[in-house]
Amino acid sequence: MPEMTEKISFTINGEYRSVEIDEEMMVIDVIRDVLDLTGTKRGCDNATCGTCVIVMNGKAVKSCNTPASKMQGANILTIEGLAKGMELHPIQKAIAESGAVQCGFCTPGIVMELHALLESKPDASETELSNALNKHLCRCTGYEPIRDGALIAQQLIRERMTEKA
Ligand code: FES
Ligand code: FES
């Protein structure tokens, strides 16, 4: 039987895009294979490891098990959309400074998870931060530097908000 195709439109990293998808595709297939945004990593491919997390309509979403049709009309952010030119987003800076980037494979998913939480809730509790990080597997760091990085990120985001006020 021929695959059904569908045209969808969405905004990704501030850019409006329209693409053709087939019914089997997940969000990660569109992001990596159609749009060539390979910063989002494919790990387990079964919603376990968290490496594929992106932000969709302000929420952290596992792109490996979210059907591509859900992208229709959505506002999507991937790791490529965070830095402003050479200037890293505070969460990227914090995660780098805390030594939480070793092989780096888990990093984009963790940064996007923290972005979804801290940009909407800069006063998130330590439990909320832990719950968010618990969705992510890391083979390298032992998790302590990631937790430290999350706390530094929260501090930087709060400072940025105070500067703007
Ligand atoms: S690749 Fe999506 S959760 Fe592992
Ligand atoms: S830094 Fe290697 S998997 Fe996390």
PDB file of C-alpha atoms and ligand atoms in Angstrom, residues 100-107 110 137-141 146, ligand 2:
ATOM      1  CA  ALA A 100      28.515  18.371  32.416  1.00  0.00           C
ATOM      2  CA  VAL A 101      29.629  17.984  28.801  1.00  0.00           C
ATOM      3  CA  GLN A 102      31.854  14.960  28.329  1.00  0.00           C
ATOM      4  CA  CYS A 103      30.980  13.041  25.153  1.00  0.00           C
ATOM      5  CA  GLY A 104      28.132  15.561  24.800  1.00  0.00           C
ATOM      6  CA  PHE A 105      25.598  13.149  23.338  1.00  0.00           C
ATOM      7  CA  CYS A 106      23.040  13.716  26.099  1.00  0.00           C
ATOM      8  CA  THR A 107      23.657  17.470  26.290  1.00  0.00           C
ATOM      9  CA  ILE A 110      19.179  18.123  28.751  1.00  0.00           C
ATOM     10  CA  LEU A 137      20.335   9.216  30.751  1.00  0.00           C
ATOM     11  CA  CYS A 138      24.019  10.111  30.679  1.00  0.00           C
ATOM     12  CA  ARG A 139      26.746   7.503  30.261  1.00  0.00           C
ATOM     13  CA  CYS A 140      29.639   9.769  31.202  1.00  0.00           C
ATOM     14  CA  THR A 141      29.206  12.266  34.007  1.00  0.00           C
ATOM     15  CA  ILE A 146      24.556  18.034  35.343  1.00  0.00           C
TER      16      ILE A 146
HETATM   17  S1  FES B   2      28.101  13.495  28.492  1.00  0.00           S
HETATM   18 FE1  FES B   2      28.237  11.551  27.466  1.00  0.00          FE
HETATM   19  S2  FES B   2      26.227  10.757  27.630  1.00  0.00           S
HETATM   20 FE2  FES B   2      26.185  12.515  28.870  1.00  0.00          FE
END
